[in-house]
Each structure stands twice: as structure tokens, then as C-alpha cells.
mmCIF file of C-alpha atoms and ligand atoms in Angstrom:
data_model
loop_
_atom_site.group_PDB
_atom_site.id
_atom_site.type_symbol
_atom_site.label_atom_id
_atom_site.label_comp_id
_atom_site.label_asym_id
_atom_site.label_seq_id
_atom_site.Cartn_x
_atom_site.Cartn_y
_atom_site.Cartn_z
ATOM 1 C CA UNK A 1 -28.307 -39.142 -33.003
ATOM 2 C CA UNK A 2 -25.451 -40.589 -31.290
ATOM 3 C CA UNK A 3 -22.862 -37.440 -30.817
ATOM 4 C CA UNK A 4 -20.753 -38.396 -27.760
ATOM 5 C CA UNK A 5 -16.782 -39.735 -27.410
ATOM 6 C CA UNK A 6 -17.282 -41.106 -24.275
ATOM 7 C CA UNK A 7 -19.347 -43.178 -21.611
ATOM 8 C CA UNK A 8 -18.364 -42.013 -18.791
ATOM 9 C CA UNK A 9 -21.328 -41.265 -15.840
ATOM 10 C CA UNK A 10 -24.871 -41.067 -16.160
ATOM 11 C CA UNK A 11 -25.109 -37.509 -15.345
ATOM 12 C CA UNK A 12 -23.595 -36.886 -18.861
ATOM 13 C CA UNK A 13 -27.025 -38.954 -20.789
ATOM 14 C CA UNK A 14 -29.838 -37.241 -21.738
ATOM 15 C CA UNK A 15 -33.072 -39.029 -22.308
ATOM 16 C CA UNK A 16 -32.595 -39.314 -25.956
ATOM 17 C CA UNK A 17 -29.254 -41.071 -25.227
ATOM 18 C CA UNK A 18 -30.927 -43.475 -23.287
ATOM 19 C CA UNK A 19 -33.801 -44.118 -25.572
ATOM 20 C CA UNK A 20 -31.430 -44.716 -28.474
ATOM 21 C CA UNK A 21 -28.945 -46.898 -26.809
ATOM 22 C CA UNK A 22 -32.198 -48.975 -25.500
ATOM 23 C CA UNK A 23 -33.501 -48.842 -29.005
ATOM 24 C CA UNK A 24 -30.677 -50.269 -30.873
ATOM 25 C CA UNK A 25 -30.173 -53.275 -27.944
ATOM 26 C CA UNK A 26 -33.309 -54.529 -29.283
ATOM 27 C CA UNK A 27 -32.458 -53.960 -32.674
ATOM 28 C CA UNK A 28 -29.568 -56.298 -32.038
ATOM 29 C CA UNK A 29 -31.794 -58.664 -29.707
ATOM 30 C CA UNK A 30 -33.952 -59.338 -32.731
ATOM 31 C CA UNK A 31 -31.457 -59.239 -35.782
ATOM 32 C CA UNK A 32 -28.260 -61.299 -33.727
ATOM 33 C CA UNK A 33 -30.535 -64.058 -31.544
ATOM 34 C CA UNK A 34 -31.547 -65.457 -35.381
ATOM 35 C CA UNK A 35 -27.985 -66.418 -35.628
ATOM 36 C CA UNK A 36 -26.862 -63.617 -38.043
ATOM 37 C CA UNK A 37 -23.912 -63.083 -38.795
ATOM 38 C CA UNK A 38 -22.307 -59.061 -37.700
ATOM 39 C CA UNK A 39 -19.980 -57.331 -40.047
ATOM 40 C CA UNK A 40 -20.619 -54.351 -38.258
ATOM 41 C CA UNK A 41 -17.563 -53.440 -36.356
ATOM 42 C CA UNK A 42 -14.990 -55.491 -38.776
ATOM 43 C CA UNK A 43 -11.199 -54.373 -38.571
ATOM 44 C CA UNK A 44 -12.373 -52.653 -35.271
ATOM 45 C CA UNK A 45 -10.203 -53.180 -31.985
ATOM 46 C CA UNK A 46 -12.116 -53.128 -28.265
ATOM 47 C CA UNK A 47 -9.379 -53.335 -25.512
ATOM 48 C CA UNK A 48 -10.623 -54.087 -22.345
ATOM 49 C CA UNK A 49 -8.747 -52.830 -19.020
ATOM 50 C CA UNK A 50 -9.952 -54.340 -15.892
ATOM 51 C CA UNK A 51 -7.982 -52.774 -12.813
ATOM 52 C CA UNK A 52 -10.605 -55.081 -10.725
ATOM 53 C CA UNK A 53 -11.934 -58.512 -11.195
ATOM 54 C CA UNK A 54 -15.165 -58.829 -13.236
ATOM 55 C CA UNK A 55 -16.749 -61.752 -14.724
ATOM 56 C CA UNK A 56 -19.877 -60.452 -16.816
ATOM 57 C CA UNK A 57 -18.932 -56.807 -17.730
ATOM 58 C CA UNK A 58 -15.943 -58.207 -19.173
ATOM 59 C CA UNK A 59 -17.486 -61.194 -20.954
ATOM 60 C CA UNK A 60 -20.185 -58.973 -22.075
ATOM 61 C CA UNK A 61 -17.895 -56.646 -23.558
ATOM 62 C CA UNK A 62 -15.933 -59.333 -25.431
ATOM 63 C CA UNK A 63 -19.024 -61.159 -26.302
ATOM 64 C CA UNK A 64 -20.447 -58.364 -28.062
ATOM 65 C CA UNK A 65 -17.773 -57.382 -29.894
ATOM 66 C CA UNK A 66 -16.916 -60.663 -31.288
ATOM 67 C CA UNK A 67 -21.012 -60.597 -32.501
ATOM 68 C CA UNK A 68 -20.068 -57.324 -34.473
ATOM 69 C CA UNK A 69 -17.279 -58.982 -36.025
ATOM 70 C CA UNK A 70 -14.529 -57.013 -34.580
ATOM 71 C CA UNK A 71 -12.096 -58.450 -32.184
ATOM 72 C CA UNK A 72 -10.843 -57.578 -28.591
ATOM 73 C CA UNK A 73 -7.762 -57.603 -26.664
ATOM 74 C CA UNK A 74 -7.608 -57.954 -22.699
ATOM 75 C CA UNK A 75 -5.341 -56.624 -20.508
ATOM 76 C CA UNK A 76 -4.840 -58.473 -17.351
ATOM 77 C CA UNK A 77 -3.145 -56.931 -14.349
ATOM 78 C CA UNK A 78 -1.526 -60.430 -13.688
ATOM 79 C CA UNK A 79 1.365 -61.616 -16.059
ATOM 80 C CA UNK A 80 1.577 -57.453 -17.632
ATOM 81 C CA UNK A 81 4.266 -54.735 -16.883
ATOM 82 C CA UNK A 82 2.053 -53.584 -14.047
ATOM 83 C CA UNK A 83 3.841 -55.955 -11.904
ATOM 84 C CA UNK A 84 7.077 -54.518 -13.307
ATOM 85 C CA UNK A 85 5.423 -51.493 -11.493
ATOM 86 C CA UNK A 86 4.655 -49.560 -14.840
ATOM 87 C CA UNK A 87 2.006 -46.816 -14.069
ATOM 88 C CA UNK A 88 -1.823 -47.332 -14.679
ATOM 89 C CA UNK A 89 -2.172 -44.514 -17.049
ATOM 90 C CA UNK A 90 1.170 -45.754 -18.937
ATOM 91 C CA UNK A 91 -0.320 -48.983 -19.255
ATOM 92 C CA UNK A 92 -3.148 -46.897 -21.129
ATOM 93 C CA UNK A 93 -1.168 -44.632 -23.290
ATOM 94 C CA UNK A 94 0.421 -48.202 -24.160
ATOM 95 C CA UNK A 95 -3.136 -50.056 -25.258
ATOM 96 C CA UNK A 96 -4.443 -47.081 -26.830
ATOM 97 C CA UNK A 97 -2.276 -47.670 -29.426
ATOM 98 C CA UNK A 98 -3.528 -51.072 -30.674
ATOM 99 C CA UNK A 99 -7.531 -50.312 -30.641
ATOM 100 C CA UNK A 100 -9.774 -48.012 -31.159
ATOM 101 C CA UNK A 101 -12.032 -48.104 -28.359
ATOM 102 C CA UNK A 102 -11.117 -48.920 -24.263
ATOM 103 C CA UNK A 103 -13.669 -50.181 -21.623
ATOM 104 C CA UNK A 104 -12.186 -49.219 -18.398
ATOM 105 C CA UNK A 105 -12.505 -50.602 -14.760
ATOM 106 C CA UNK A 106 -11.005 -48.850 -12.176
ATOM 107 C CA UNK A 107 -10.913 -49.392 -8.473
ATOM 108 C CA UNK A 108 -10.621 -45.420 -7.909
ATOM 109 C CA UNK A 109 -13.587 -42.942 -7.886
ATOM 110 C CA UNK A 110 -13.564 -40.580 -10.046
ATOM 111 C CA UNK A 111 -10.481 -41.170 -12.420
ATOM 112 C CA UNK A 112 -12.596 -42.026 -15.816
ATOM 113 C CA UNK A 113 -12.798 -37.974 -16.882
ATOM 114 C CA UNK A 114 -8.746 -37.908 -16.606
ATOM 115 C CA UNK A 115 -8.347 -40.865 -18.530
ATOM 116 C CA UNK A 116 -10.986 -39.870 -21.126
ATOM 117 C CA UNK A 117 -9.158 -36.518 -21.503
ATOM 118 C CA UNK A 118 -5.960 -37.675 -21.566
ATOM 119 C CA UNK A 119 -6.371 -40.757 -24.342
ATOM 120 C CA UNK A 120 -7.122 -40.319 -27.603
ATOM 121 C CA UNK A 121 -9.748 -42.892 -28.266
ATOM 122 C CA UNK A 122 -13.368 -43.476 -26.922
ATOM 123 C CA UNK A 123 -13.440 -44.272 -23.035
ATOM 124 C CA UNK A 124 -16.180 -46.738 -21.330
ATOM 125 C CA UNK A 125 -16.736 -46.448 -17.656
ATOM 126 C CA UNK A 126 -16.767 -50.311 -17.062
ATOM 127 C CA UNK A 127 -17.223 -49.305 -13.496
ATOM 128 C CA UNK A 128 -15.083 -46.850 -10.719
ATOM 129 C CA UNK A 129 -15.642 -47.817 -7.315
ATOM 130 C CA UNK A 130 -18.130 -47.322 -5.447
ATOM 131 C CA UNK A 131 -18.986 -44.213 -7.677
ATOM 132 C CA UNK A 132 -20.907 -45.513 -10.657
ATOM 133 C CA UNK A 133 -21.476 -48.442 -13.701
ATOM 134 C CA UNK A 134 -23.285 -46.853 -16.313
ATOM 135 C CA UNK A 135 -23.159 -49.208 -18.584
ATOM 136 C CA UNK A 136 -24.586 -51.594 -16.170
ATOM 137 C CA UNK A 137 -27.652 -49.103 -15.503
ATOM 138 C CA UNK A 138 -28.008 -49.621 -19.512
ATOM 139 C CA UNK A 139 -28.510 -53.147 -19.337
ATOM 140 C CA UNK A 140 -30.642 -52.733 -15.932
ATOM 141 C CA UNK A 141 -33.122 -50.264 -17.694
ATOM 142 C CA UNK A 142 -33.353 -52.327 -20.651
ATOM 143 C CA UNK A 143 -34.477 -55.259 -18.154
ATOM 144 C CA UNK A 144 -36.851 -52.715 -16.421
ATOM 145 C CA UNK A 145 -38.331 -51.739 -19.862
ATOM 146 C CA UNK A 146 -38.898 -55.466 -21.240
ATOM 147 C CA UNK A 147 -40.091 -56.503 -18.233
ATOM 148 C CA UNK A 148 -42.689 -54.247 -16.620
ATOM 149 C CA UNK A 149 -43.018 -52.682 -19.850
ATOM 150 C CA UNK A 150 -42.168 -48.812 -18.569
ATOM 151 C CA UNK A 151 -39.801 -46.964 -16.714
ATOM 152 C CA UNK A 152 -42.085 -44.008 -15.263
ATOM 153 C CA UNK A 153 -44.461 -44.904 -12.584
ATOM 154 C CA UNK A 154 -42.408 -47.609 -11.071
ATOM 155 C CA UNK A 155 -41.704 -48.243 -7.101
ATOM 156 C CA UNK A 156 -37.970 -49.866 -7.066
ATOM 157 C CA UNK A 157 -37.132 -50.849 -3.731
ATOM 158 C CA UNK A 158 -33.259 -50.920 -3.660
ATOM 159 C CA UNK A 159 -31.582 -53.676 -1.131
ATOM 160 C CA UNK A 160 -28.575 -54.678 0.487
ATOM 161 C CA UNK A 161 -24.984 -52.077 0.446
ATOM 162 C CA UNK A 162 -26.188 -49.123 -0.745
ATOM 163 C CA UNK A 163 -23.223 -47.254 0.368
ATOM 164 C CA UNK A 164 -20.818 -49.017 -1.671
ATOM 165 C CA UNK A 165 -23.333 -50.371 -4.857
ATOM 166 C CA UNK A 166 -21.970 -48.472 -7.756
ATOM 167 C CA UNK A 167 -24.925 -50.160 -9.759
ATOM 168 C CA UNK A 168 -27.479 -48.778 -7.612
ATOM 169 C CA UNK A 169 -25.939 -45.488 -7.519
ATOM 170 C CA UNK A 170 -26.068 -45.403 -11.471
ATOM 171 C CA UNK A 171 -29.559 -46.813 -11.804
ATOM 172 C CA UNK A 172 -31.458 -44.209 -9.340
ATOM 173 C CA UNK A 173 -29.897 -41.458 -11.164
ATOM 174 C CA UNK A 174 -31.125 -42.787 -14.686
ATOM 175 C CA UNK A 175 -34.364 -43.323 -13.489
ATOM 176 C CA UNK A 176 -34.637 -40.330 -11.754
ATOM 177 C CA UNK A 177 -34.836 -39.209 -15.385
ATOM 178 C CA UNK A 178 -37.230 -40.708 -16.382
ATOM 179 C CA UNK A 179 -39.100 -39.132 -13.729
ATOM 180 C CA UNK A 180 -42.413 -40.063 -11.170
ATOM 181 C CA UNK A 181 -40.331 -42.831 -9.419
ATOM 182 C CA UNK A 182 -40.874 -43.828 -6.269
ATOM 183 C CA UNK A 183 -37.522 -45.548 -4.660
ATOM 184 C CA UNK A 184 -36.957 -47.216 -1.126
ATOM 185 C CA UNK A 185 -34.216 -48.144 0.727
ATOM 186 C CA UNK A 186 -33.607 -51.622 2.757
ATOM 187 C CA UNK A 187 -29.992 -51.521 3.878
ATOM 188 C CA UNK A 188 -27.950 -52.916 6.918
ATOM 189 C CA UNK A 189 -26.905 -50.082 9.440
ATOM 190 C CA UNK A 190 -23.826 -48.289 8.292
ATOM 191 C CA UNK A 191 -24.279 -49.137 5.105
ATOM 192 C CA UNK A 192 -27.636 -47.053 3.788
ATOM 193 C CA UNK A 193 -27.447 -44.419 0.788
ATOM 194 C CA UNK A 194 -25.570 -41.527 0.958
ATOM 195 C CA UNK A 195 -26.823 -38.160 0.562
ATOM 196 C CA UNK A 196 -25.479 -38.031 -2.834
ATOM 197 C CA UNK A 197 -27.968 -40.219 -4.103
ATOM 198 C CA UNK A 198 -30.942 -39.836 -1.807
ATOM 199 C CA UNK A 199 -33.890 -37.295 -2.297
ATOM 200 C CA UNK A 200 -38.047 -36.259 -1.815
ATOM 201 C CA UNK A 201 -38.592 -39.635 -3.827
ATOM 202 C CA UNK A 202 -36.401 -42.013 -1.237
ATOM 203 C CA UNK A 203 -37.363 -43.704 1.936
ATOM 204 C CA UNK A 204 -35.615 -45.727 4.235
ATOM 205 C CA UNK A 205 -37.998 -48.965 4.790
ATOM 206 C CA UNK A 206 -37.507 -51.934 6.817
ATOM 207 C CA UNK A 207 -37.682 -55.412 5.316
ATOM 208 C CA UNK A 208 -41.460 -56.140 7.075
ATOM 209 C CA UNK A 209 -42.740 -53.389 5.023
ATOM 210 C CA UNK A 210 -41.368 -54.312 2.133
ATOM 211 C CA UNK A 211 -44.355 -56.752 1.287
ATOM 212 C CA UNK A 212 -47.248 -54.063 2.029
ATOM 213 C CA UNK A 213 -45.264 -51.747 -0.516
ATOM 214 C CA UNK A 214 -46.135 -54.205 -3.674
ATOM 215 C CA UNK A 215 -42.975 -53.160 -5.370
ATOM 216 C CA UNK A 216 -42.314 -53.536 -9.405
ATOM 217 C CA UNK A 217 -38.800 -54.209 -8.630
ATOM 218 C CA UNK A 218 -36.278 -55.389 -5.713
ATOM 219 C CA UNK A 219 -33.079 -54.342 -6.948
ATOM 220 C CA UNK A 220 -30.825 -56.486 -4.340
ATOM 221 C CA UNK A 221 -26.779 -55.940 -4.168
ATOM 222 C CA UNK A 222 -23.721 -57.660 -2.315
ATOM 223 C CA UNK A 223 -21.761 -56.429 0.699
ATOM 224 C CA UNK A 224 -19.081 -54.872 -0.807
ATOM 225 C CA UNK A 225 -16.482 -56.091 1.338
ATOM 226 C CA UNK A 226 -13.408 -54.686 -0.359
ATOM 227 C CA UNK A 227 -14.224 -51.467 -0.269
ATOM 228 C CA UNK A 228 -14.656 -50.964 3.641
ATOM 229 C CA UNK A 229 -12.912 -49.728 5.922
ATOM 230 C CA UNK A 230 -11.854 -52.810 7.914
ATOM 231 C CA UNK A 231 -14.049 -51.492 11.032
ATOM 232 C CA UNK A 232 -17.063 -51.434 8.415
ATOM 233 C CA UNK A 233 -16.676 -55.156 7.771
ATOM 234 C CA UNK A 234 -19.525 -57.369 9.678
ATOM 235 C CA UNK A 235 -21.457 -60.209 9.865
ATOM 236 C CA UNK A 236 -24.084 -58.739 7.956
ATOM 237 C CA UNK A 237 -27.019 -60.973 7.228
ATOM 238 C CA UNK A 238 -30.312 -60.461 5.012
ATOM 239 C CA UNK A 239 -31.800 -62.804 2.716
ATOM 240 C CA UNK A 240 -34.297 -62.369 -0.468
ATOM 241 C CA UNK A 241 -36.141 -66.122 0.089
ATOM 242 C CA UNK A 242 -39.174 -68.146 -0.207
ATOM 243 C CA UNK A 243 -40.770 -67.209 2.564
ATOM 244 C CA UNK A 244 -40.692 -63.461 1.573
ATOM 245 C CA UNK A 245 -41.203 -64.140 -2.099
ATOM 246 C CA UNK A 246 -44.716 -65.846 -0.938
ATOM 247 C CA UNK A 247 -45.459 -62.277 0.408
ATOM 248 C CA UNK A 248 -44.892 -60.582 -2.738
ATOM 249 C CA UNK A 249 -47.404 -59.845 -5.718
ATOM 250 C CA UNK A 250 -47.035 -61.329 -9.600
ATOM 251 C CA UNK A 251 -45.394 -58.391 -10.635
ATOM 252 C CA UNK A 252 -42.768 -57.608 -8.665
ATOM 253 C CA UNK A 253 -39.469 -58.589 -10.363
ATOM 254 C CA UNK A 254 -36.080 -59.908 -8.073
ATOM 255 C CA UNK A 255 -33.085 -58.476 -10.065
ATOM 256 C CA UNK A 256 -29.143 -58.179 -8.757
ATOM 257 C CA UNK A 257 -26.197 -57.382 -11.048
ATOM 258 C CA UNK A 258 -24.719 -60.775 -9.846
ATOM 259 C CA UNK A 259 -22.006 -61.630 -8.395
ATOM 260 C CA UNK A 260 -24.682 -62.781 -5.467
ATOM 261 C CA UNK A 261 -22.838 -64.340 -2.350
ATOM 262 C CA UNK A 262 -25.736 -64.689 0.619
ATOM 263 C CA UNK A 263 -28.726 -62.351 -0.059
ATOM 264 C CA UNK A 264 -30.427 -64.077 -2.449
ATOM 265 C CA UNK A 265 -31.115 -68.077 -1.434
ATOM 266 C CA UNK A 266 -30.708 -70.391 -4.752
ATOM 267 C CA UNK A 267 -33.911 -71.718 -3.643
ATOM 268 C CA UNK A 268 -35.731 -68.895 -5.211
ATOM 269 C CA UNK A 269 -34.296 -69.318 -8.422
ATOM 270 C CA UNK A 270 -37.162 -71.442 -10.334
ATOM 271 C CA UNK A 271 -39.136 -68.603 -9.823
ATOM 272 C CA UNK A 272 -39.831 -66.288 -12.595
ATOM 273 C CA UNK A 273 -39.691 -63.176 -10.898
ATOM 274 C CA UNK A 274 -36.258 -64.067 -10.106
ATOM 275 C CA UNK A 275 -34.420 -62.350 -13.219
ATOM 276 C CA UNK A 276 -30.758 -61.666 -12.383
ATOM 277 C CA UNK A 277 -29.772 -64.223 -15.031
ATOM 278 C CA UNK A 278 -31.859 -62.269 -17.850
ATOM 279 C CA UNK A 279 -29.855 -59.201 -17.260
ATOM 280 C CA UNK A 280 -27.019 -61.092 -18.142
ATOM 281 C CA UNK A 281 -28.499 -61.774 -21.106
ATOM 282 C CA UNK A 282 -29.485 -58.267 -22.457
ATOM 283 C CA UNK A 283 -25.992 -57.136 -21.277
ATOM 284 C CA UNK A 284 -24.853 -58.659 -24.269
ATOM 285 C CA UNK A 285 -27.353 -56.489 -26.530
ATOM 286 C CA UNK A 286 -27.023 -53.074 -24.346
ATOM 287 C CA UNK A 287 -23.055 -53.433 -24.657
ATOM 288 C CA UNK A 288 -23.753 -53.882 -28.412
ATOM 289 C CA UNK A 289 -25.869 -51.329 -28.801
ATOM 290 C CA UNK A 290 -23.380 -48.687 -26.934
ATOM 291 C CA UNK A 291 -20.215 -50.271 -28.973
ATOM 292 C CA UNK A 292 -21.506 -49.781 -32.507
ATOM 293 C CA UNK A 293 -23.134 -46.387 -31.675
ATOM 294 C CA UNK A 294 -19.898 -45.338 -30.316
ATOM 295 C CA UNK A 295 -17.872 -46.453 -33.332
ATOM 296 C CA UNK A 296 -20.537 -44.500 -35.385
ATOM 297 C CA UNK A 297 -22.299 -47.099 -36.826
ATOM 298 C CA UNK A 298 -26.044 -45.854 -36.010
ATOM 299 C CA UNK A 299 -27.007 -45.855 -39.731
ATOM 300 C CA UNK A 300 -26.027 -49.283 -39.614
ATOM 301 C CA UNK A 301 -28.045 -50.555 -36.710
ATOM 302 C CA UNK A 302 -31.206 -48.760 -37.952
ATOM 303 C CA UNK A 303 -30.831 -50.062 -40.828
ATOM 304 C CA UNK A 304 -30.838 -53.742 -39.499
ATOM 305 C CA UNK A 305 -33.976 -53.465 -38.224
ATOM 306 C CA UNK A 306 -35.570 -52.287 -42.090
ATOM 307 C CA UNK A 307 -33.968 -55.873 -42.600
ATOM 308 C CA UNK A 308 -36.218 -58.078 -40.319
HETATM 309 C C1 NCD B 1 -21.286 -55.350 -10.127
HETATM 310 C C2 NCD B 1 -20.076 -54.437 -10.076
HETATM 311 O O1 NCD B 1 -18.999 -54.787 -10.553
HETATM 312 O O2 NCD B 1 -20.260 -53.354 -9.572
HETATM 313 N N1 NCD B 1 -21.098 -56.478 -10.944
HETATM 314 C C3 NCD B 1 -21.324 -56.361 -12.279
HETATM 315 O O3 NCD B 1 -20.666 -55.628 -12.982
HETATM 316 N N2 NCD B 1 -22.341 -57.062 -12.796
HETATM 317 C C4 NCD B 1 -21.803 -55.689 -8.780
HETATM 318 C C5 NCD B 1 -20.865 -56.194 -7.728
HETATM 319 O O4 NCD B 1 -19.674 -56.405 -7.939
HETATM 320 O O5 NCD B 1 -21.376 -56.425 -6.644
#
């Protein structure tokens, strides 16, 4: 049973959180993708409040809302009092008051537990910084799941900024709760996990012996540029492409939570271990799944699937 306010870090899930969140996206994967019509979430109000750009956490959001019939409204730093200089946490207090539910994006670490205490309705970590994006580890492990078909037993190499990837840093944690995981680490210099997130189950790898690992997954990020320091920034330069992919078994699945910019070469994309466009997809259910559970409407969805 669903019995939490908020969505704020993955080190406040349990297992059974997980498994029911995962559950219901493909309850809605199989009930919504036949075209049906949602009453679900009718009358309801999602506000979504994007201190940072997004495209697909944002889209996702709206997306699935407007599938369980409710509606959303956007705030947008540009053309808002914000630029009047009215306070982030004003701007809050001020959108609270026309929803019932807030997905939150933040450029600071750490600021989602203040907001959550200090507003009234539901709170959604939409992502904070480099710290974490839960709800994009939902959509990752619901990827993971459908595709290899388990999350135990896996080797996950993770590639690219793991300093700064929030989604990485929420996606070892989760599966480090599912348990017997092995995890590597390919990263630029400067720029490899922090002891935060590293453990007995991490190694730093190179990108040779990447190939003789046979990995289920290569979980591959950007450089996040804007948040270095500018002494950080560099001419980094590593590349997921054909050549490597020919060195790579069947099974091994490419995924990144997009935007890409260099590490993955679009000539790669016609292959079907290439899947970074498929997580987009089950975004869409995960973020459905988390926005009727958290408007208390878990009756509802397990009743949908009695329906099929
Ligand atoms: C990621 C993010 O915002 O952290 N994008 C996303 O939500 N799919 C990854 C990134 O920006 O690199």
C-alpha cells in the first residue's frame, strides 16, 4: 500500500514502494496504450516547477497527467514574478494554492525536504542537482525490469560524469536494493564517483575492459557542464560507437537519460540494444503510476488491470 506524501530521494523507498510503483506503470502500459480513455485523476491539479531546463521530465509529467484526465499548470522562470525578483519558495507558497500536487526541479542540492515540509501538498523531486532524480531511477528500473527481465544479478557498468549524474546517483542506490549487483565505473579523470555513492560492489574500469566484462547494461551520461567549477570544464571526449558496440554481447543494453550531446554517436541508433528512446517511453507510465498512487488512487489502478 501506497502510504507516503512525498517523493523526495530514494533513500526514503523501500522495496515494496518500488515494486508497487513498477507494478502499476504496467498496469497503465497495458490499460492506456489501447487508447483508453483516464478518468482517474479528474478535477485534479499537477503544477510543475522547473527552476532548470528539462525537456522529458517535464513532458512526462504533463503527459501523464493529461492521460489521467486531470490537468497541469507550468510555471516558467521566464515571463513569472521571479524576474520581479520574488523568492523561490514564495513562488511555491503562491502555486500551492491552485493544485494539489507539485513536481519540483531545483538547481540546489538538498532543498526538496524544506520545501516538502514547508508546503502543504505532495512534493516530487523532479531532480536537485547533482544530488538525485528519483523519479527518473523509476522509469530506469522499469526499463531494467522489461528488458533483461530482473533487477538482481545484473552487472551495470555506469559511464561518462559520474560526479555530477544525479540519475546515476539515484539508480545505484535503488539497485543497491535490490541487492547482488555488480556496478563499474568508466569516467573521465576528475569526474569519477564520489565516495557517497561508491562501495565493495564498485570498480573503477577502463573503457578496453569494458568488452571482456559482458555487461547487461551501459548506463552512459552527459558532461554536466553547468555544474562545474569553471576549472573542471574540459575537452572531455568518449564515445559509445560502432566499433565498440561490435565488441559487445546480445544482451547488453545502451541506455542514457537523454539529453545526449557527444558520447553516444547517432550511428548506433538502429541498433536494438540502443534503448534511450524506450525510457522515454515508460517515463510516461512510471510518472503515471507515481501520480495516481500519490493522489490515492491505488484501488483504482488495481482495479484497471481486473478490467483487461
Ligand atoms: C537528466 C537530468 O535532468 O538529470 N535528464 C533527464 O531528466 N532525463 C540527465 C541530464 O540532464 O544529463
Amino acid at each position: 500500500m501506497w502510504d507516503r506524501r512525498d517523493f523526495l530521494d530514494i533513500d526514503s523507498l523501500s522495496l515494496q514502494d518500488i515494486g508497487l510503483i513498477l507494478k502499476c506503470a504496467e498496469i497503465f502500459e497495458n490499460y492506456s496504450g489501447r487508447g483508453n480513455k483516464l478518468e482517474m485523476c479528474r478535477g485534479e491539479i499537477l503544477v510543475t516547477a522547473f527552476f532548470e531546463p528539462s525537456t522529458r521530465t517535464e513532458k512526462s509529467f504533463e503527459a501523464a497527467m493529461y492521460v489521467l484526465g486531470g490537468d497541469v499548470l507550468r510555471h516558467h522562470e521566464a515571463g513569472s514574478s521571479r524576474e520581479k525578483g520574488e523568492s523561490k519558495i514564495d513562488t511555491l507558497h503562491v502555486l500551492e494554492q491552485y493544485s494539489d500536487i507539485i513536481a519540483i526541479r531545483d538547481p540546489e542540492v538538498g532543498m526538496m525536504r524544506s520545501y516538502a515540509d514547508s508546503l502543504k501538498i505532495p512534493v516530487i523531486n523532479a531532480g536537485d542537482g547533482f544530488n538525485q532524480h528519483p523519479t527518473q531511477t523509476m522509469l530506469d528500473l522499469y526499463t531494467i525490469k522489461k528488458e533483461i527481465g530482473k533487477l538482481t544479478g545484473l552487472t551495470v557498468v555506469f559511464f561518462g560524469d559520474l560526479k555530477y549524474g544525479r540519475t546515476v546517483h539515484s539508480l545505484i542506490k535503488a539497485l543497491r536494493l535490490f541487492g547482488d549487483n555488480k556496478f563499474y565505473g568508466v569516467s573521465p579523470k576528475g569526474l569519477e564517483l564520489t565516495d557517497v555513492y561508491t562501495g565493495k560492489d564498485y570498480k573503477e574500469i577502463e573503457m578496453d575492459d569494458v568488452t571482456k566484462i559482458k555487461p547487461d547494461v551501459i548506463y552512459s551520461t552527459r558532461i554536466q557542464k553547468e555544474r562545474m567549477h569553471p576549472e573542471e570544464r574540459d575537452n572531455y571526449s568518449y564515445e559509445i560507437n560502432k566499433k565498440f558496440m561490435e565488441k559487445l554481447p546480445a544482451k547488453t543494453r545502451i541506455m542514457h537519460p537523454l539529453p545526449r550531446i557527444d558520447e553516444i554517436h547517432p550511428e548506433i541508433d538502429d541498433d536494438p540494444r540502443f534503448i534511450p528512446f524506450k525510457q522515454v517511453r515508460n517515463g510516461l507510465h512510471t510518472r503515471m503510476a507515481l501520480l495516481a498512487l500519490m493522489l490515492d488512487h491505488e484501488k483504482e489502478i488495481l482495479s484497471l488491470s481486473k478490467k483487461r
